[in-house]
Coordinates of C-alpha atoms in Angstrom, one line a residue:
M1 CA 218.9 -92.7 99.7
P2 CA 219.0 -93.0 95.7
S3 CA 215.7 -92.9 93.9
A4 CA 216.4 -96.4 92.6
D5 CA 216.8 -97.7 95.9
L6 CA 213.4 -96.3 97.0
A7 CA 211.8 -97.8 93.9
A8 CA 213.4 -101.3 94.7
A9 CA 212.3 -101.2 98.4
P10 CA 209.4 -103.7 99.0
A11 CA 206.4 -102.0 100.5
A12 CA 205.5 -103.0 104.1
P13 CA 202.7 -105.5 104.2
Y14 CA 199.4 -104.3 105.6
T15 CA 198.6 -105.5 108.9
A16 CA 194.9 -105.2 110.1
P17 CA 194.7 -103.3 113.2
M18 CA 193.4 -105.2 116.3
I19 CA 189.9 -104.9 117.2
G20 CA 189.4 -101.8 119.1
G21 CA 186.8 -99.9 121.3
R22 CA 185.9 -97.8 118.6
Q23 CA 184.7 -100.4 116.1
V24 CA 182.7 -102.1 119.0
L25 CA 181.3 -98.8 120.0
S26 CA 180.3 -98.0 116.4
E27 CA 178.5 -101.5 116.2
L28 CA 176.7 -100.7 119.4
R29 CA 175.4 -97.4 118.3
L30 CA 174.3 -99.1 115.1
I31 CA 172.3 -101.9 117.1
F32 CA 170.9 -99.7 120.0
G33 CA 170.1 -96.9 117.6
R34 CA 167.5 -99.1 115.8
R35 CA 164.1 -98.3 117.1
R36 CA 163.0 -102.0 116.6
N37 CA 165.8 -103.2 118.9
L38 CA 164.9 -100.5 121.5
A39 CA 161.2 -101.5 121.2
M40 CA 162.1 -105.1 121.9
L41 CA 164.0 -103.9 125.0
V42 CA 161.0 -102.0 126.2
L43 CA 158.9 -105.1 125.6
L44 CA 161.4 -107.1 127.7
A45 CA 161.2 -104.5 130.4
A46 CA 157.3 -104.7 130.4
I47 CA 156.9 -108.4 130.8
P48 CA 157.9 -108.8 134.3
V49 CA 156.0 -105.6 135.4
F50 CA 153.0 -107.2 133.7
I51 CA 153.4 -110.5 135.4
G52 CA 153.9 -108.9 138.7
T53 CA 150.9 -106.8 138.3
A54 CA 148.7 -109.8 137.3
V55 CA 150.0 -111.8 140.2
K56 CA 149.5 -108.9 142.7
V57 CA 145.6 -108.2 141.7
S58 CA 144.9 -112.1 141.4
T59 CA 147.0 -114.5 143.2
P60 CA 147.3 -117.8 141.1
R61 CA 146.6 -121.2 142.7
P62 CA 149.4 -123.6 143.1
G63 CA 150.2 -125.3 139.8
E64 CA 148.8 -122.3 137.8
G65 CA 151.1 -120.3 135.5
P66 CA 154.9 -120.4 134.8
P67 CA 157.5 -121.8 137.1
F68 CA 158.2 -119.8 140.3
I69 CA 155.0 -117.9 140.1
S70 CA 153.6 -119.4 143.1
E71 CA 156.6 -118.1 145.2
L72 CA 156.0 -114.4 144.2
T73 CA 153.7 -113.5 147.0
N74 CA 156.4 -114.6 149.5
N75 CA 159.6 -113.3 147.9
G76 CA 159.6 -110.5 145.3
L77 CA 162.9 -111.4 143.8
F78 CA 161.1 -114.6 142.2
L79 CA 159.6 -112.2 139.8
A80 CA 162.8 -112.1 138.0
F81 CA 162.9 -115.9 137.5
T82 CA 159.4 -116.1 136.6
A83 CA 160.0 -113.4 134.0
L84 CA 163.1 -115.2 132.6
A85 CA 161.2 -118.3 132.6
V86 CA 158.7 -116.8 130.3
C87 CA 161.1 -114.8 128.1
L88 CA 163.6 -117.4 127.5
P89 CA 161.5 -119.8 125.3
V90 CA 159.9 -116.9 123.2
F91 CA 160.8 -113.3 123.6
L92 CA 164.6 -113.4 124.2
P93 CA 165.2 -115.8 121.2
L94 CA 163.3 -113.4 119.0
A95 CA 165.1 -110.5 120.1
I96 CA 168.4 -112.3 119.5
A97 CA 167.2 -113.5 116.2
V98 CA 166.3 -109.9 115.0
V99 CA 169.6 -108.6 116.0
A100 CA 171.8 -111.6 114.8
G101 CA 170.1 -112.0 111.6
D102 CA 170.5 -108.4 110.7
A103 CA 174.2 -108.4 111.7
V104 CA 175.8 -109.3 108.4
A105 CA 172.7 -109.8 106.1
G106 CA 171.6 -106.2 106.9
E107 CA 175.1 -104.8 105.8
A108 CA 175.1 -106.9 102.5
G109 CA 171.4 -106.0 101.7
A110 CA 172.2 -102.2 102.1
G111 CA 175.3 -102.5 100.0
T112 CA 177.7 -101.3 103.0
L113 CA 179.2 -104.6 103.5
R114 CA 181.4 -104.3 100.2
Y115 CA 182.3 -100.8 101.5
L116 CA 183.3 -102.1 104.9
L117 CA 185.6 -104.7 103.4
S118 CA 187.3 -102.4 101.1
I119 CA 188.6 -100.1 103.7
P120 CA 190.3 -102.4 104.3
V121 CA 188.9 -104.4 107.0
S122 CA 189.6 -108.0 107.9
R123 CA 186.6 -110.4 107.4
T124 CA 187.4 -112.0 110.6
R125 CA 187.7 -108.8 112.4
L126 CA 184.1 -107.8 111.0
L127 CA 182.5 -111.1 112.1
V128 CA 184.2 -110.7 115.6
V129 CA 182.8 -107.2 115.9
K130 CA 179.4 -108.2 114.8
S131 CA 179.3 -111.2 117.3
L132 CA 180.4 -108.9 120.2
G133 CA 177.6 -106.5 119.2
V134 CA 175.2 -109.3 119.2
L135 CA 176.3 -110.8 122.7
I136 CA 176.2 -107.4 124.2
F137 CA 172.8 -107.0 123.1
A138 CA 171.8 -110.4 124.4
A139 CA 173.4 -109.6 127.7
V140 CA 171.4 -106.4 127.8
G141 CA 168.3 -108.1 127.2
V142 CA 168.8 -110.6 130.0
L143 CA 169.6 -107.8 132.3
V144 CA 166.7 -105.9 131.4
V145 CA 164.3 -108.8 132.2
A146 CA 166.2 -109.6 135.6
V147 CA 166.6 -106.1 136.8
F148 CA 163.0 -105.0 136.0
G149 CA 161.8 -108.2 137.5
M150 CA 163.6 -107.6 140.7
V151 CA 162.7 -103.9 141.1
A152 CA 158.9 -104.6 140.4
G153 CA 159.0 -107.8 142.6
A154 CA 160.7 -105.7 145.3
L155 CA 158.1 -103.1 145.1
L156 CA 154.9 -105.3 144.6
F157 CA 155.9 -108.1 147.0
G158 CA 158.9 -106.9 149.2
V159 CA 162.2 -108.7 149.8
D160 CA 162.1 -109.7 153.5
G161 CA 164.6 -112.6 153.4
F162 CA 165.0 -115.0 150.6
T163 CA 163.5 -118.6 150.8
L164 CA 164.9 -121.0 148.1
L165 CA 163.1 -123.7 146.3
S166 CA 164.6 -126.2 148.6
G167 CA 162.8 -124.4 151.6
D168 CA 165.9 -123.2 153.1
A169 CA 166.1 -119.3 154.0
V170 CA 169.2 -117.3 153.1
S171 CA 170.0 -113.7 153.2
V172 CA 169.0 -111.1 150.7
G173 CA 172.7 -110.6 149.5
N174 CA 173.0 -114.3 148.9
G175 CA 169.6 -114.4 146.9
L176 CA 170.8 -111.3 144.8
A177 CA 174.1 -113.3 144.2
R178 CA 172.0 -116.3 143.1
S179 CA 170.0 -113.9 140.9
A180 CA 173.2 -112.8 139.2
G181 CA 174.1 -116.4 138.6
V182 CA 170.6 -117.1 137.1
A183 CA 171.1 -114.1 134.7
A184 CA 174.5 -115.2 133.7
Y185 CA 173.1 -118.9 133.0
A186 CA 170.3 -117.5 130.9
F187 CA 172.8 -115.4 128.9
V188 CA 175.0 -118.4 128.1
D189 CA 171.9 -120.0 127.1
L190 CA 171.4 -117.5 124.4
V191 CA 175.0 -117.5 123.2
G192 CA 174.5 -120.6 120.9
L193 CA 171.3 -119.1 119.5
A194 CA 173.3 -115.9 118.7
A195 CA 176.0 -117.9 116.8
I196 CA 173.2 -119.8 114.8
G197 CA 171.7 -116.5 113.8
L198 CA 175.1 -114.9 112.8
F199 CA 175.6 -118.0 110.6
F200 CA 172.2 -117.6 108.8
S201 CA 173.1 -113.8 108.4
T202 CA 176.1 -114.7 106.5
L203 CA 174.1 -116.9 104.1
T204 CA 171.8 -114.3 102.7
E205 CA 171.4 -110.5 101.8
V206 CA 167.9 -110.6 103.2
P207 CA 167.9 -110.0 106.9
V208 CA 164.3 -111.2 107.4
G209 CA 165.2 -114.5 106.0
A210 CA 168.2 -114.9 108.4
M211 CA 165.8 -113.7 111.4
A212 CA 163.2 -116.3 110.3
G213 CA 165.9 -119.1 110.2
T214 CA 167.0 -118.3 113.7
V215 CA 163.5 -118.3 115.1
V216 CA 162.6 -121.6 113.3
S217 CA 165.8 -123.2 114.7
A218 CA 164.7 -122.4 118.1
I219 CA 161.2 -123.6 117.7
T220 CA 162.5 -126.8 116.1
F221 CA 164.7 -127.4 119.0
A222 CA 161.9 -126.7 121.4
V223 CA 159.5 -128.9 119.5
L224 CA 161.9 -131.9 119.3
D225 CA 162.7 -131.5 123.0
S226 CA 159.1 -132.1 123.8
V227 CA 158.9 -135.4 122.1
P228 CA 159.8 -137.9 125.0
Q229 CA 160.2 -140.6 122.4
L230 CA 163.4 -139.2 121.3
G231 CA 165.1 -140.3 124.6
R232 CA 168.5 -139.2 125.5
F233 CA 168.8 -137.5 122.0
R234 CA 166.9 -134.6 123.5
E235 CA 170.0 -133.8 125.9
I236 CA 172.0 -132.5 123.1
L237 CA 169.4 -130.1 121.7
L238 CA 170.1 -126.4 122.3
T239 CA 167.1 -125.7 124.4
H240 CA 166.9 -128.7 126.5
N241 CA 168.6 -127.1 129.6
W242 CA 167.5 -123.5 129.1
L243 CA 165.2 -123.4 132.0
H244 CA 167.5 -125.4 134.5
F245 CA 168.7 -122.4 136.2
D246 CA 166.3 -123.5 139.0
E247 CA 169.3 -125.7 140.2
L248 CA 170.8 -122.2 141.5
L249 CA 167.9 -121.8 143.6
R250 CA 168.6 -124.8 146.0
L251 CA 170.9 -124.7 148.9
N252 CA 173.3 -127.2 147.6
F253 CA 173.3 -126.9 143.8
D254 CA 175.3 -129.1 141.3
V255 CA 178.2 -126.9 140.0
G256 CA 179.0 -129.7 137.6
S257 CA 175.6 -129.9 136.1
L258 CA 175.5 -126.1 135.5
L259 CA 178.8 -126.3 133.8
R260 CA 177.8 -129.2 131.6
W261 CA 174.5 -127.6 130.6
S262 CA 176.5 -124.2 129.8
L263 CA 179.1 -126.1 127.8
L264 CA 176.3 -127.5 125.5
S265 CA 175.3 -124.1 124.5
L266 CA 179.1 -122.9 124.2
G267 CA 179.7 -125.9 121.8
Y268 CA 176.8 -124.8 119.5
A269 CA 178.3 -121.2 119.6
V270 CA 182.0 -122.5 118.6
V271 CA 180.6 -124.7 115.7
F272 CA 178.2 -122.0 114.3
F273 CA 180.7 -119.2 114.6
L274 CA 183.2 -121.2 112.8
A275 CA 180.6 -122.1 110.1
A276 CA 179.9 -118.3 109.9
W277 CA 183.5 -117.5 109.7
A278 CA 184.1 -120.1 107.0
R279 CA 181.1 -118.5 105.0
I280 CA 182.0 -114.9 105.4
T281 CA 185.8 -115.5 104.5
T282 CA 184.9 -117.3 101.3
A283 CA 181.9 -115.4 100.1
D284 CA 182.2 -113.2 97.1
V285 CA 181.0 -109.8 98.0
S286 CA 182.7 -107.9 95.2
G287 CA 179.7 -107.8 93.0

């Protein structure tokens, strides 16, 4: 082909590659390589062990302690539910806030965000990879609480059968399946908060600010949810249904209610992910 034709040939447009396992694995190495994140997972693992040990040495009276704690001595699997009930309002949101708040703000503060985008890397792809990393960490956090709760409960109290909150006895296999459902429900609860954290992370170059904003959001939802005068307005608050996984611990649970409660969190996730996407795709990171 003549050189003139080569000069006149238009350059092929750059097409950003699809999200691959290498990018996600790199993000996971970054997240799980941080000592503070590992320390939070260790703390989450220690909570069910601590609760189980405390109950073992001093059985609480009915009405004392968090939900499900009075069932522990009869069924060790309830330690997982008790630990989730303790961790969902405080410890799991704190862990999600730290990881999500650092996702984009940490890169911006360290000056690596501009480098990542100059490779070139699609901003949308970057946000999706960061989102996947946060969600995987959230899933691991929930699994750590649930698994350590079940193992510690089995060792301390045994798992001879499984009696539901409704008083019906089911097999251990049925109980484990319900436990998996509880863990899945708890994870979905945190998806909306993870999206809020990512949104805050796109607003600042200071990770601590994004973390604080996420934690304050969770606290604000919880405080508003505790005000009965707000009436039905509380039903649209993110944290309103977080502890309603006890529905799965009844013989005939309401699937429609569980889906409706889960959709609330997913709705928050969609809104705040789109807000984070709008922010990161328009923000000036060239300076």
